[in-house]
Amino acid sequence: MKYAERNKGIVEIHFRSPVTFALFFASLFLAFFNYRFWHESIAAFWQGSPQDVFFLLSLCMLLLLSYATALLLIPGTRLMLVVTGLLFPIGAAASFSADSFGIAIDQEMIRSLVNANRGEATSMISPRLFLYTLGLGVLPLFLVGGTRMPALPLRRHLRQRGAFLAAALGFAMIAVAVFPSRFSALAAEHRHLPYFSVPGAAVHGAIGFARSGFQGIGQDRLAYPAGAPRRIEKAAGAKPLLVFLVVGETARHANFQLGGYARHTNPKLSGIDNLLYFPDVEACGTSTVVSLPCMFSPLGQEQFSVAKARYDMNALDVMAGAGIHIEWRANNSGSRIFSTRVQSFTYMERGPAHLCNDESCFDEILLEGLEERIAGLAGDAVIAFHQMGSHGPTYFKRYPPAFEIFKPACKRNALDACSLEEVRNAYDNTVAYTDHVLASKIGILKQAADRFDTALVYVSDHGESLGEKGVFLHGAPYPVAPEEQKRIPFIFWMSDGYAQRMKIDQTCLQRQMPLKFSHDNIYHTLLGATETRSDAYRSGMDMLAPCRAEPQ
Ligand SMILES: [Zn+2]
């Protein structure tokens, strides 16, 4: 930087060259946007020796040079200014989520943000968000606006940038050669750290998101690659099937009493017969936008991508194609991305006052008119419910006042402003409310058991961090996601009629329950549970198949 001066009310900053400009703005990011990154890096690498200081300094230098290099690779000074201007609001958002919740902005997080609804967006609004937006997102734009750079001949441009790139590369090689073990630790056991680097990780995520958006465009609406939906022939005189498929939200295994949690978060479900709890089930992703289409897809986590799943025949398509009446009742916005092919009803954001608050509606709203609906059903049916469950950060808005069982509950959206105990209390109240809603659904299914063979499947889309290691909420990049965000509850309940019809072997179920499963099993388990088959169905992936005596 050469000097700053006021000119007609605008503060002008004169840079000698694009190189000084790039270094100036890269250092702004490193100094003001990377609190979480530095905090965690120091915790990971600082053991008190002088080498640690040198390593952290060279890490800082390396990031400075890489960010400056990235800016210098942009042709033309005007485009450089535009891109720099865009980086500030992106960096402010990334910095806010990293500092407040320990959340990194990556490709899937951007997908979640794009799919967020009004309620989810407003649940994040806080004075701190305002400060970050203004201080990091808007104010630096005046610096960008006031930037003045001399018009250099192209040759000098190229020479300066070339010299800088060579120096940066040289420094990087020396740094890695001097600290090989520390840099390999950064890539191995501390590989979550680069995700907190602002704005690099968010830009990388945005590019990945944009690229994935183009995948699959131009394909047929439904490719039916693993189609041929069909039903298993049922016994003469058998009742129709009625299955409730409940997709929970943000429920983690660790806080389910059914899974061994010490608190009474499942008082009602614990007293219900024929209810199976599978304690070792892993989610496909750490966000709704990934997990939801993934669990219904036959692709499995390894093959799955959101773009591919859009054109694939999911479990709901197969069951509908086989002649089962399917309907999707949503109290959650995440459904929009894939439930367009089945009849769906959205309950969120409207409903009677005792079932809704200023942000969203309680999950009991999904029961409105349900019994009348069932009375009108004639054949086999699957009614799917996408619950609001334990969606944060405003846990205290997910349940009616009567379910404030664990107190004091955190009543703020800035979770790190509450004690961990208050956060846990609020979250546990959401689980206790989910317990009540699920028990009510089972009650409705029991009442319908004279006309239908009934069952209920409950599966959460992903877990949640409640402040473990300073991390809150969910959406961590999967390779570095903590266990709490991945391990989810899975419940299967069946009526006596259903158990007899399927010739369920109870001792087999006891053996089956503790086994390790994942969302990859859901497609096959749902088809199996509704006597449906497709070319993609694998009985080896069906969690209940070994315990049924029906033809496979
Ligand atoms: Zn979710």
Coordinates of C-alpha atoms and ligand atoms in Angstrom, one line a residue:
M1 CA 0.0 0.0 0.0
K2 CA 1.3 3.4 -0.9
Y3 CA -1.0 5.8 0.9
A4 CA -4.6 6.5 1.8
E5 CA -6.3 9.8 1.2
R6 CA -9.8 11.4 1.2
N7 CA -11.1 12.4 -2.1
K8 CA -14.7 13.8 -2.4
G9 CA -15.6 12.0 0.8
I10 CA -14.3 8.6 -0.4
V11 CA -11.2 7.2 1.3
E12 CA -8.9 6.2 -1.5
I13 CA -6.2 3.6 -0.9
H14 CA -3.4 3.7 -3.4
F15 CA -1.6 0.4 -4.0
R16 CA 1.8 0.3 -5.8
S17 CA 0.8 -2.8 -7.7
P18 CA -1.7 -5.7 -7.8
V19 CA 0.8 -7.7 -5.6
T20 CA 0.6 -5.3 -2.7
F21 CA -3.2 -5.1 -3.2
A22 CA -3.4 -8.9 -3.0
L23 CA -1.2 -9.1 0.1
F24 CA -3.1 -6.4 1.9
F25 CA -6.5 -8.1 1.4
A26 CA -5.2 -11.6 2.1
S27 CA -3.8 -10.4 5.4
L28 CA -7.2 -8.8 6.2
F29 CA -8.8 -12.2 5.9
L30 CA -6.1 -13.9 7.9
A31 CA -6.3 -11.4 10.7
F32 CA -10.0 -10.8 11.1
F33 CA -11.9 -13.8 9.6
N34 CA -10.0 -16.8 10.9
Y35 CA -10.5 -16.7 14.7
R36 CA -11.7 -20.3 14.8
F37 CA -9.0 -21.5 12.5
W38 CA -6.2 -19.9 14.5
H39 CA -7.7 -21.0 17.8
E40 CA -7.9 -24.6 16.7
S41 CA -4.5 -24.6 14.9
I42 CA -2.8 -23.2 18.0
A43 CA -4.5 -25.9 20.2
A44 CA -3.4 -28.6 17.8
F45 CA 0.2 -27.5 17.2
W46 CA 1.3 -25.4 20.2
Q47 CA 3.3 -27.4 22.7
G48 CA 5.6 -24.6 23.9
S49 CA 8.7 -25.1 21.7
P50 CA 10.2 -22.5 19.5
Q51 CA 9.6 -24.9 16.5
D52 CA 5.9 -24.6 17.2
V53 CA 6.1 -20.8 16.9
F54 CA 8.0 -21.1 13.6
F55 CA 5.6 -23.7 12.3
L56 CA 2.5 -21.5 13.1
L57 CA 4.2 -18.5 11.5
S58 CA 5.0 -20.4 8.4
L59 CA 1.4 -21.7 8.3
C60 CA 0.3 -18.1 8.5
M61 CA 2.7 -17.1 5.8
L62 CA 1.7 -20.0 3.6
L63 CA -2.0 -19.0 3.8
L64 CA -1.2 -15.4 3.1
L65 CA 0.8 -16.3 0.0
S66 CA -1.9 -18.8 -1.2
Y67 CA -4.7 -16.3 -0.8
A68 CA -2.7 -13.6 -2.4
T69 CA -1.7 -16.0 -5.2
A70 CA -5.4 -16.9 -5.8
L71 CA -6.2 -13.2 -6.2
L72 CA -3.2 -12.6 -8.5
L73 CA -4.3 -15.5 -10.8
I74 CA -7.4 -13.4 -11.7
P75 CA -6.8 -11.5 -14.9
G76 CA -7.3 -7.8 -14.9
T77 CA -7.4 -5.4 -11.9
R78 CA -11.1 -4.7 -12.3
L79 CA -12.1 -8.4 -12.0
M80 CA -9.7 -8.7 -9.1
L81 CA -11.7 -6.0 -7.3
V82 CA -15.1 -7.6 -8.1
V83 CA -13.9 -11.0 -6.8
T84 CA -12.4 -9.5 -3.7
G85 CA -15.7 -7.6 -3.0
L86 CA -17.6 -10.9 -3.3
L87 CA -15.3 -12.6 -0.9
F88 CA -16.2 -10.4 2.1
P89 CA -19.9 -11.3 2.4
I90 CA -19.0 -15.0 1.8
G91 CA -16.1 -14.8 4.4
A92 CA -18.4 -13.0 6.9
A93 CA -20.9 -15.9 6.7
A94 CA -18.2 -18.5 6.9
S95 CA -16.6 -16.7 9.8
F96 CA -19.9 -16.4 11.7
S97 CA -20.8 -20.0 11.4
A98 CA -17.2 -21.2 12.3
D99 CA -16.9 -18.9 15.3
S100 CA -20.5 -19.4 16.6
F101 CA -21.1 -23.0 16.0
G102 CA -17.9 -24.6 14.9
I103 CA -19.5 -25.2 11.4
A104 CA -17.4 -25.1 8.3
I105 CA -18.9 -23.9 5.1
D106 CA -18.4 -26.6 2.5
Q107 CA -20.3 -27.8 -0.6
E108 CA -23.1 -29.5 1.4
M109 CA -23.5 -26.6 3.8
I110 CA -24.0 -24.2 0.8
R111 CA -26.6 -26.7 -0.5
S112 CA -28.4 -26.6 2.9
L113 CA -28.3 -22.8 2.9
V114 CA -29.8 -22.6 -0.6
N115 CA -32.6 -24.9 0.5
A116 CA -33.3 -23.2 3.9
N117 CA -36.8 -21.8 4.4
R118 CA -37.9 -18.6 6.1
G119 CA -38.2 -20.2 9.6
E120 CA -34.7 -21.8 9.4
A121 CA -33.2 -18.5 8.2
T122 CA -34.9 -16.4 11.0
S123 CA -33.8 -18.9 13.6
M124 CA -30.2 -17.8 13.0
I125 CA -30.8 -14.0 13.3
S126 CA -29.0 -12.6 16.3
P127 CA -27.0 -9.4 17.3
R128 CA -23.8 -11.3 16.6
L129 CA -24.9 -12.2 13.1
F130 CA -25.7 -8.5 12.5
L131 CA -22.2 -7.6 13.8
Y132 CA -20.4 -10.1 11.5
T133 CA -22.5 -9.0 8.5
L134 CA -21.8 -5.3 9.1
G135 CA -18.2 -5.6 10.3
L136 CA -16.8 -8.3 8.1
G137 CA -19.3 -8.4 5.2
V138 CA -20.1 -4.8 4.5
L139 CA -17.5 -2.4 5.9
P140 CA -14.5 -3.9 4.1
L141 CA -16.4 -3.2 0.8
F142 CA -15.6 0.5 1.3
L143 CA -11.9 -0.5 1.2
V144 CA -12.4 -2.4 -2.0
G145 CA -14.4 0.5 -3.5
G146 CA -11.7 3.0 -2.6
T147 CA -8.9 0.9 -4.0
R148 CA -6.7 2.6 -6.7
M149 CA -4.1 0.8 -8.6
P150 CA -1.7 2.2 -11.2
A151 CA -2.3 1.1 -14.8
L152 CA 0.7 -1.0 -15.5
P153 CA 1.7 -2.3 -19.0
L154 CA 0.8 -6.0 -19.4
R155 CA 4.4 -7.0 -19.4
R156 CA 5.1 -5.5 -16.0
H157 CA 1.9 -7.1 -14.7
L158 CA 3.0 -10.5 -15.9
R159 CA 6.5 -10.0 -14.6
Q160 CA 5.4 -9.0 -11.2
R161 CA 2.9 -11.7 -10.8
G162 CA 5.2 -14.3 -12.2
A163 CA 7.9 -13.3 -9.7
F164 CA 5.4 -13.4 -6.8
L165 CA 4.1 -16.9 -7.8
A166 CA 7.7 -18.2 -8.0
A167 CA 8.6 -16.8 -4.6
A168 CA 5.3 -18.2 -3.0
L169 CA 6.0 -21.6 -4.5
G170 CA 9.6 -21.5 -3.3
F171 CA 8.5 -20.6 0.2
A172 CA 5.8 -23.4 0.3
M173 CA 8.4 -26.0 -0.7
I174 CA 10.8 -24.9 2.0
A175 CA 8.1 -24.7 4.7
V176 CA 6.9 -28.3 3.9
A177 CA 10.5 -29.5 3.8
V178 CA 11.3 -28.0 7.2
F179 CA 8.1 -29.2 8.9
P180 CA 7.2 -32.4 7.1
S181 CA 5.6 -34.2 10.1
R182 CA 3.5 -31.2 11.1
F183 CA 2.2 -30.6 7.6
S184 CA 1.3 -34.3 7.3
A185 CA -0.5 -34.1 10.7
L186 CA -2.5 -31.2 9.2
A187 CA -3.5 -33.5 6.3
A188 CA -4.2 -36.5 8.5
E189 CA -5.3 -36.1 12.2
H190 CA -6.1 -32.4 12.0
R191 CA -7.7 -32.5 8.6
H192 CA -10.8 -30.7 9.9
L193 CA -8.6 -27.5 10.2
P194 CA -8.5 -26.5 6.6
Y195 CA -12.3 -26.5 6.5
F196 CA -12.2 -23.6 8.9
S197 CA -9.9 -21.5 6.8
V198 CA -11.8 -18.4 5.6
P199 CA -12.6 -17.7 2.8
G200 CA -10.7 -20.6 1.1
A201 CA -12.9 -23.5 2.2
A202 CA -16.1 -21.6 1.4
V203 CA -14.9 -20.7 -2.1
H204 CA -13.9 -24.3 -2.7
G205 CA -17.3 -25.4 -1.5
A206 CA -19.1 -22.9 -3.7
I207 CA -17.2 -24.1 -6.8
G208 CA -18.0 -27.7 -5.9
F209 CA -21.7 -26.8 -5.4
A210 CA -21.9 -24.9 -8.7
R211 CA -20.3 -27.9 -10.5
S212 CA -22.6 -30.5 -8.9
G213 CA -25.6 -28.4 -9.9
F214 CA -24.7 -28.9 -13.6
Q215 CA -24.4 -32.7 -13.3
G216 CA -27.3 -34.6 -14.6
I217 CA -28.9 -31.7 -16.4
G218 CA -30.3 -32.9 -19.7
Q219 CA -31.2 -36.4 -18.4
D220 CA -34.7 -37.7 -18.4
R221 CA -36.9 -36.8 -15.5
L222 CA -36.8 -40.3 -14.2
A223 CA -34.3 -42.7 -15.6
Y224 CA -35.9 -45.9 -14.0
P225 CA -32.4 -47.5 -13.9
A226 CA -33.3 -50.0 -11.3
G227 CA -37.1 -50.2 -11.8
A228 CA -39.6 -53.0 -12.4
P229 CA -41.5 -52.2 -9.2
R230 CA -43.6 -55.2 -8.1
R231 CA -45.4 -56.6 -5.0
I232 CA -45.1 -59.9 -3.4
E233 CA -48.3 -61.8 -3.7
K234 CA -50.2 -61.6 -0.5
A235 CA -52.2 -64.3 1.2
A236 CA -55.9 -64.5 0.3
G237 CA -58.0 -62.4 2.7
A238 CA -55.0 -60.5 4.0
K239 CA -55.7 -56.9 5.3
P240 CA -54.2 -54.0 3.5
L241 CA -50.9 -52.7 4.9
L242 CA -50.6 -49.3 6.5
V243 CA -47.0 -48.1 7.2
F244 CA -46.0 -44.8 8.8
L245 CA -42.6 -43.7 7.7
V246 CA -41.3 -41.0 10.0
V247 CA -38.2 -39.2 9.0
G248 CA -37.0 -37.4 12.1
E249 CA -34.8 -34.4 12.1
T250 CA -31.5 -33.8 13.8
A251 CA -32.2 -36.7 16.3
R252 CA -29.0 -38.2 17.6
H253 CA -28.7 -41.7 19.0
A254 CA -26.7 -40.5 22.1
N255 CA -29.8 -38.8 23.6
F256 CA -32.3 -41.6 23.1
Q257 CA -33.2 -43.4 26.3
L258 CA -34.1 -46.4 24.2
G259 CA -30.4 -46.5 23.2
G260 CA -29.2 -46.4 26.8
Y261 CA -29.2 -42.6 27.5
A262 CA -29.5 -42.1 31.3
R263 CA -32.3 -39.5 31.1
H264 CA -36.0 -40.3 30.5
T265 CA -36.2 -38.9 27.0
N266 CA -38.4 -41.8 25.7
P267 CA -40.8 -42.4 28.6
K268 CA -43.7 -43.3 26.2
L269 CA -41.9 -45.4 23.6
S270 CA -40.1 -47.3 26.3
G271 CA -43.5 -48.8 27.4
I272 CA -44.6 -49.9 24.0
D273 CA -44.5 -53.6 23.0
N274 CA -43.0 -54.9 19.7
L275 CA -40.9 -51.8 19.4
L276 CA -37.3 -52.3 18.1
Y277 CA -34.5 -49.8 18.6
F278 CA -31.4 -50.2 16.5
P279 CA -28.6 -48.4 18.3
D280 CA -25.8 -48.6 15.7
V281 CA -27.1 -46.9 12.6
E282 CA -25.0 -44.3 10.7
A283 CA -26.3 -41.5 8.6
C284 CA -25.3 -41.0 5.0
G285 CA -24.6 -37.3 5.4
T286 CA -24.6 -34.7 8.1
S287 CA -27.2 -32.5 6.5
T288 CA -30.9 -32.9 5.5
V289 CA -30.2 -32.1 1.8
V290 CA -27.8 -35.1 1.6
S291 CA -29.2 -37.6 4.0
L292 CA -32.8 -37.4 2.9
P293 CA -32.4 -38.3 -0.7
C294 CA -29.5 -40.6 0.2
M295 CA -31.5 -42.8 2.6
F296 CA -34.3 -43.4 0.0
S297 CA -31.9 -44.0 -2.8
P298 CA -30.7 -47.5 -3.8
L299 CA -27.3 -46.1 -4.7
G300 CA -25.8 -46.3 -1.2
Q301 CA -23.4 -43.7 0.2
E302 CA -20.4 -44.5 -2.0
Q303 CA -22.3 -44.1 -5.3
F304 CA -24.7 -41.4 -4.1
S305 CA -24.8 -37.8 -5.2
V306 CA -27.6 -35.4 -4.9
A307 CA -27.6 -34.7 -8.6
K308 CA -27.8 -38.4 -9.5
A309 CA -30.5 -39.1 -7.0
R310 CA -32.8 -36.5 -8.5
Y311 CA -33.2 -38.7 -11.6
D312 CA -33.1 -42.0 -9.9
M313 CA -36.0 -44.1 -8.7
N314 CA -36.1 -43.8 -5.0
A315 CA -37.9 -46.1 -2.5
L316 CA -41.0 -43.9 -2.6
D317 CA -41.1 -44.0 -6.4
V318 CA -40.8 -47.8 -6.3
M319 CA -43.5 -48.3 -3.7
A320 CA -45.8 -45.9 -5.6
G321 CA -44.9 -47.6 -8.9
A322 CA -45.9 -51.0 -7.3
G323 CA -49.3 -49.7 -6.5
I324 CA -49.0 -48.5 -2.9
H325 CA -50.7 -45.2 -2.0
I326 CA -47.9 -42.9 -0.9
E327 CA -48.3 -39.5 0.7
W328 CA -45.7 -37.2 2.2
R329 CA -46.6 -34.9 5.1
A330 CA -44.0 -32.3 5.7
N331 CA -43.3 -30.0 8.7
N332 CA -39.8 -29.4 7.3
S333 CA -38.5 -27.7 4.3
G334 CA -35.9 -30.2 3.4
S335 CA -38.4 -32.4 1.6
R336 CA -38.7 -30.0 -1.4
I337 CA -35.6 -31.4 -3.0
F338 CA -37.0 -34.8 -3.6
S339 CA -40.6 -35.4 -2.8
T340 CA -41.9 -33.7 -5.9
R341 CA -43.0 -37.0 -7.4
V342 CA -45.3 -38.1 -4.6
Q343 CA -48.5 -36.5 -3.3
S344 CA -47.3 -34.1 -0.6
F345 CA -48.9 -31.9 2.0
T346 CA -46.9 -29.1 3.7
Y347 CA -47.9 -28.1 7.2
M348 CA -45.1 -25.9 8.2
E349 CA -45.7 -22.2 9.0
R350 CA -49.4 -22.5 9.2
G351 CA -51.9 -24.1 11.5
P352 CA -53.8 -23.5 14.7
A353 CA -52.1 -21.2 17.3
H354 CA -51.6 -24.0 19.9
L355 CA -49.6 -26.0 17.4
C356 CA -47.4 -23.3 16.0
N357 CA -45.1 -20.4 17.2
D358 CA -43.6 -17.5 15.4
E359 CA -40.9 -19.7 13.8
S360 CA -42.4 -23.0 13.0
C361 CA -45.1 -25.6 13.9
F362 CA -44.8 -28.4 16.4
D363 CA -44.7 -31.9 14.9
E364 CA -48.2 -32.8 16.3
I365 CA -49.5 -30.7 13.4
L366 CA -48.7 -33.7 11.2
L367 CA -51.5 -35.6 13.0
E368 CA -54.2 -33.0 12.0
G369 CA -56.9 -34.8 10.1
L370 CA -54.8 -38.0 10.0
E371 CA -57.5 -40.3 11.4
E372 CA -60.1 -39.1 8.9
R373 CA -57.5 -39.6 6.1
I374 CA -56.9 -43.2 7.3
A375 CA -60.7 -43.8 7.4
G376 CA -60.8 -43.0 3.7
L377 CA -58.0 -45.3 2.7
A378 CA -58.9 -48.6 1.0
G379 CA -55.7 -50.3 -0.2
D380 CA -52.1 -50.5 0.9
A381 CA -50.6 -47.2 2.0
V382 CA -47.5 -45.6 3.2
I383 CA -47.8 -42.2 4.9
A384 CA -44.5 -40.5 5.3
F385 CA -43.9 -37.7 7.8
H386 CA -41.0 -35.3 7.6
Q387 CA -40.8 -34.0 11.2
M388 CA -39.2 -30.8 12.5
G389 CA -37.8 -32.9 15.3
S390 CA -34.8 -31.4 17.0
H391 CA -33.9 -28.9 14.4
G392 CA -31.6 -26.2 15.9
P393 CA -30.3 -23.8 17.0
T394 CA -33.7 -22.8 18.4
Y395 CA -34.4 -26.2 20.2
F396 CA -36.7 -24.4 22.6
K397 CA -39.1 -23.6 19.8
R398 CA -39.6 -27.2 18.7
Y399 CA -41.9 -28.3 21.6
P400 CA -44.9 -26.9 23.4
P401 CA -44.5 -25.5 26.9
A402 CA -45.8 -28.7 28.5
F403 CA -42.7 -30.5 27.2
E404 CA -40.2 -28.3 29.0
I405 CA -39.2 -31.2 31.2
F406 CA -35.5 -30.7 31.5
K407 CA -34.7 -27.2 32.9
P408 CA -33.2 -24.7 32.6
A409 CA -33.4 -24.9 28.8
C410 CA -31.4 -22.7 26.6
K411 CA -33.7 -20.1 25.1
R412 CA -31.3 -18.4 22.7
N413 CA -30.1 -19.2 19.2
A414 CA -26.5 -18.2 20.1
L415 CA -25.9 -21.6 21.7
D416 CA -22.4 -20.8 22.9
A417 CA -24.0 -18.1 25.1
C418 CA -25.9 -20.8 27.0
S419 CA -24.2 -23.4 29.3
L420 CA -23.7 -26.8 27.8
E421 CA -26.2 -28.1 30.3
E422 CA -28.9 -25.6 29.2
V423 CA -28.3 -26.7 25.5
R424 CA -28.6 -30.3 26.5
N425 CA -31.8 -29.7 28.4
A426 CA -33.4 -27.9 25.5
Y427 CA -32.3 -30.6 23.1
D428 CA -33.5 -33.4 25.4
N429 CA -36.9 -31.7 25.6
T430 CA -37.1 -32.0 21.8
V431 CA -36.4 -35.7 22.0
A432 CA -39.0 -36.1 24.7
Y433 CA -41.5 -34.3 22.4
T434 CA -40.5 -36.6 19.5
D435 CA -41.2 -39.5 21.9
H436 CA -44.7 -38.2 22.5
V437 CA -45.4 -37.6 18.8
L438 CA -44.2 -41.1 17.8
A439 CA -46.2 -42.7 20.6
S440 CA -49.3 -40.8 19.4
K441 CA -48.7 -42.1 15.8
I442 CA -48.3 -45.7 17.1
G443 CA -51.6 -45.1 19.1
I444 CA -53.3 -44.1 15.8
L445 CA -51.9 -47.2 14.1
K446 CA -53.1 -49.4 16.9
Q447 CA -56.6 -48.1 16.5
A448 CA -56.5 -48.8 12.8
A449 CA -55.3 -52.4 13.4
D450 CA -58.8 -53.8 12.9
R451 CA -58.7 -52.7 9.2
F452 CA -55.0 -52.7 8.5
D453 CA -51.8 -54.6 9.3
T454 CA -49.7 -51.7 10.6
A455 CA -46.1 -50.7 11.2
L456 CA -44.0 -47.6 11.9
V457 CA -40.5 -46.9 10.8
Y458 CA -38.7 -44.0 12.3
V459 CA -35.3 -42.8 11.1
S460 CA -33.4 -39.6 11.7
D461 CA -31.6 -37.9 8.9
H462 CA -28.4 -37.0 10.8
G463 CA -27.3 -36.3 14.4
E464 CA -26.2 -33.1 16.1
S465 CA -23.3 -31.7 18.0
L466 CA -24.2 -30.1 21.3
G467 CA -21.0 -28.3 22.1
E468 CA -18.6 -31.3 22.2
K469 CA -15.2 -29.8 21.5
G470 CA -16.9 -26.5 20.9
V471 CA -18.9 -27.7 17.9
F472 CA -22.7 -27.1 17.7
L473 CA -25.4 -28.1 15.2
H474 CA -24.6 -30.4 12.2
G475 CA -23.4 -30.2 8.7
A476 CA -19.7 -31.0 9.3
P477 CA -17.8 -32.2 6.2
Y478 CA -18.5 -36.0 6.4
P479 CA -14.8 -37.1 6.4
V480 CA -14.2 -35.1 9.6
A481 CA -17.7 -35.2 11.1
P482 CA -17.9 -36.1 14.8
E483 CA -19.7 -39.3 15.8
E484 CA -22.6 -37.3 17.3
Q485 CA -23.5 -35.9 13.9
K486 CA -23.5 -39.3 12.2
R487 CA -25.0 -41.8 14.7
I488 CA -28.8 -41.8 14.5
P489 CA -31.8 -43.6 16.1
F490 CA -33.8 -46.1 14.0
I491 CA -37.0 -47.5 15.4
F492 CA -39.3 -50.2 14.0
W493 CA -42.7 -50.9 15.5
M494 CA -45.2 -53.5 14.3
S495 CA -48.7 -54.4 15.3
D496 CA -49.5 -58.0 16.2
G497 CA -51.3 -58.5 12.9
Y498 CA -48.2 -57.2 11.0
A499 CA -45.8 -59.5 13.0
Q500 CA -48.1 -62.6 12.2
R501 CA -48.5 -61.7 8.6
M502 CA -44.7 -61.4 8.1
K503 CA -44.1 -64.4 10.3
I504 CA -41.6 -62.4 12.3
D505 CA -39.1 -64.4 14.3
Q506 CA -38.7 -62.5 17.6
T507 CA -35.4 -64.1 18.7
C508 CA -33.9 -63.3 15.3
L509 CA -34.8 -59.6 15.8
Q510 CA -32.9 -59.6 19.1
R511 CA -29.9 -60.8 17.2
Q512 CA -30.4 -58.4 14.4
M513 CA -30.9 -55.2 16.4
P514 CA -27.4 -54.6 17.7
L515 CA -25.7 -55.1 14.3
K516 CA -24.1 -52.2 12.5
F517 CA -26.4 -50.5 9.9
S518 CA -26.5 -47.3 7.9
H519 CA -28.8 -45.2 5.7
D520 CA -27.7 -47.6 2.9
N521 CA -30.1 -50.2 4.5
I522 CA -33.2 -48.0 4.5
Y523 CA -34.2 -48.4 0.8
H524 CA -34.1 -52.2 1.1
T525 CA -35.7 -52.3 4.5
L526 CA -38.6 -50.1 3.4
L527 CA -39.2 -52.2 0.3
G528 CA -39.0 -55.4 2.4
A529 CA -41.4 -54.0 5.0
T530 CA -44.0 -53.2 2.4
E531 CA -43.8 -56.4 0.4
T532 CA -42.3 -54.5 -2.5
R533 CA -39.5 -55.5 -4.8
S534 CA -37.4 -53.8 -7.5
D535 CA -34.4 -54.8 -9.5
A536 CA -32.3 -52.8 -7.0
Y537 CA -33.7 -54.6 -3.9
R538 CA -31.1 -56.7 -2.0
S539 CA -32.4 -58.9 0.8
G540 CA -28.9 -58.9 2.3
M541 CA -29.3 -55.1 2.9
D542 CA -32.8 -55.4 4.3
M543 CA -32.5 -55.1 8.1
L544 CA -35.6 -57.2 8.8
A545 CA -35.3 -59.8 6.0
P546 CA -33.5 -62.5 8.0
C547 CA -36.3 -62.4 10.5
R548 CA -39.2 -62.8 8.0
A549 CA -40.5 -66.1 6.7
E550 CA -42.0 -64.7 3.5
P551 CA -40.5 -65.4 0.1
Q552 CA -37.5 -63.2 -0.6
Ligands
ZN1 ZN -31.8 -32.5 8.9

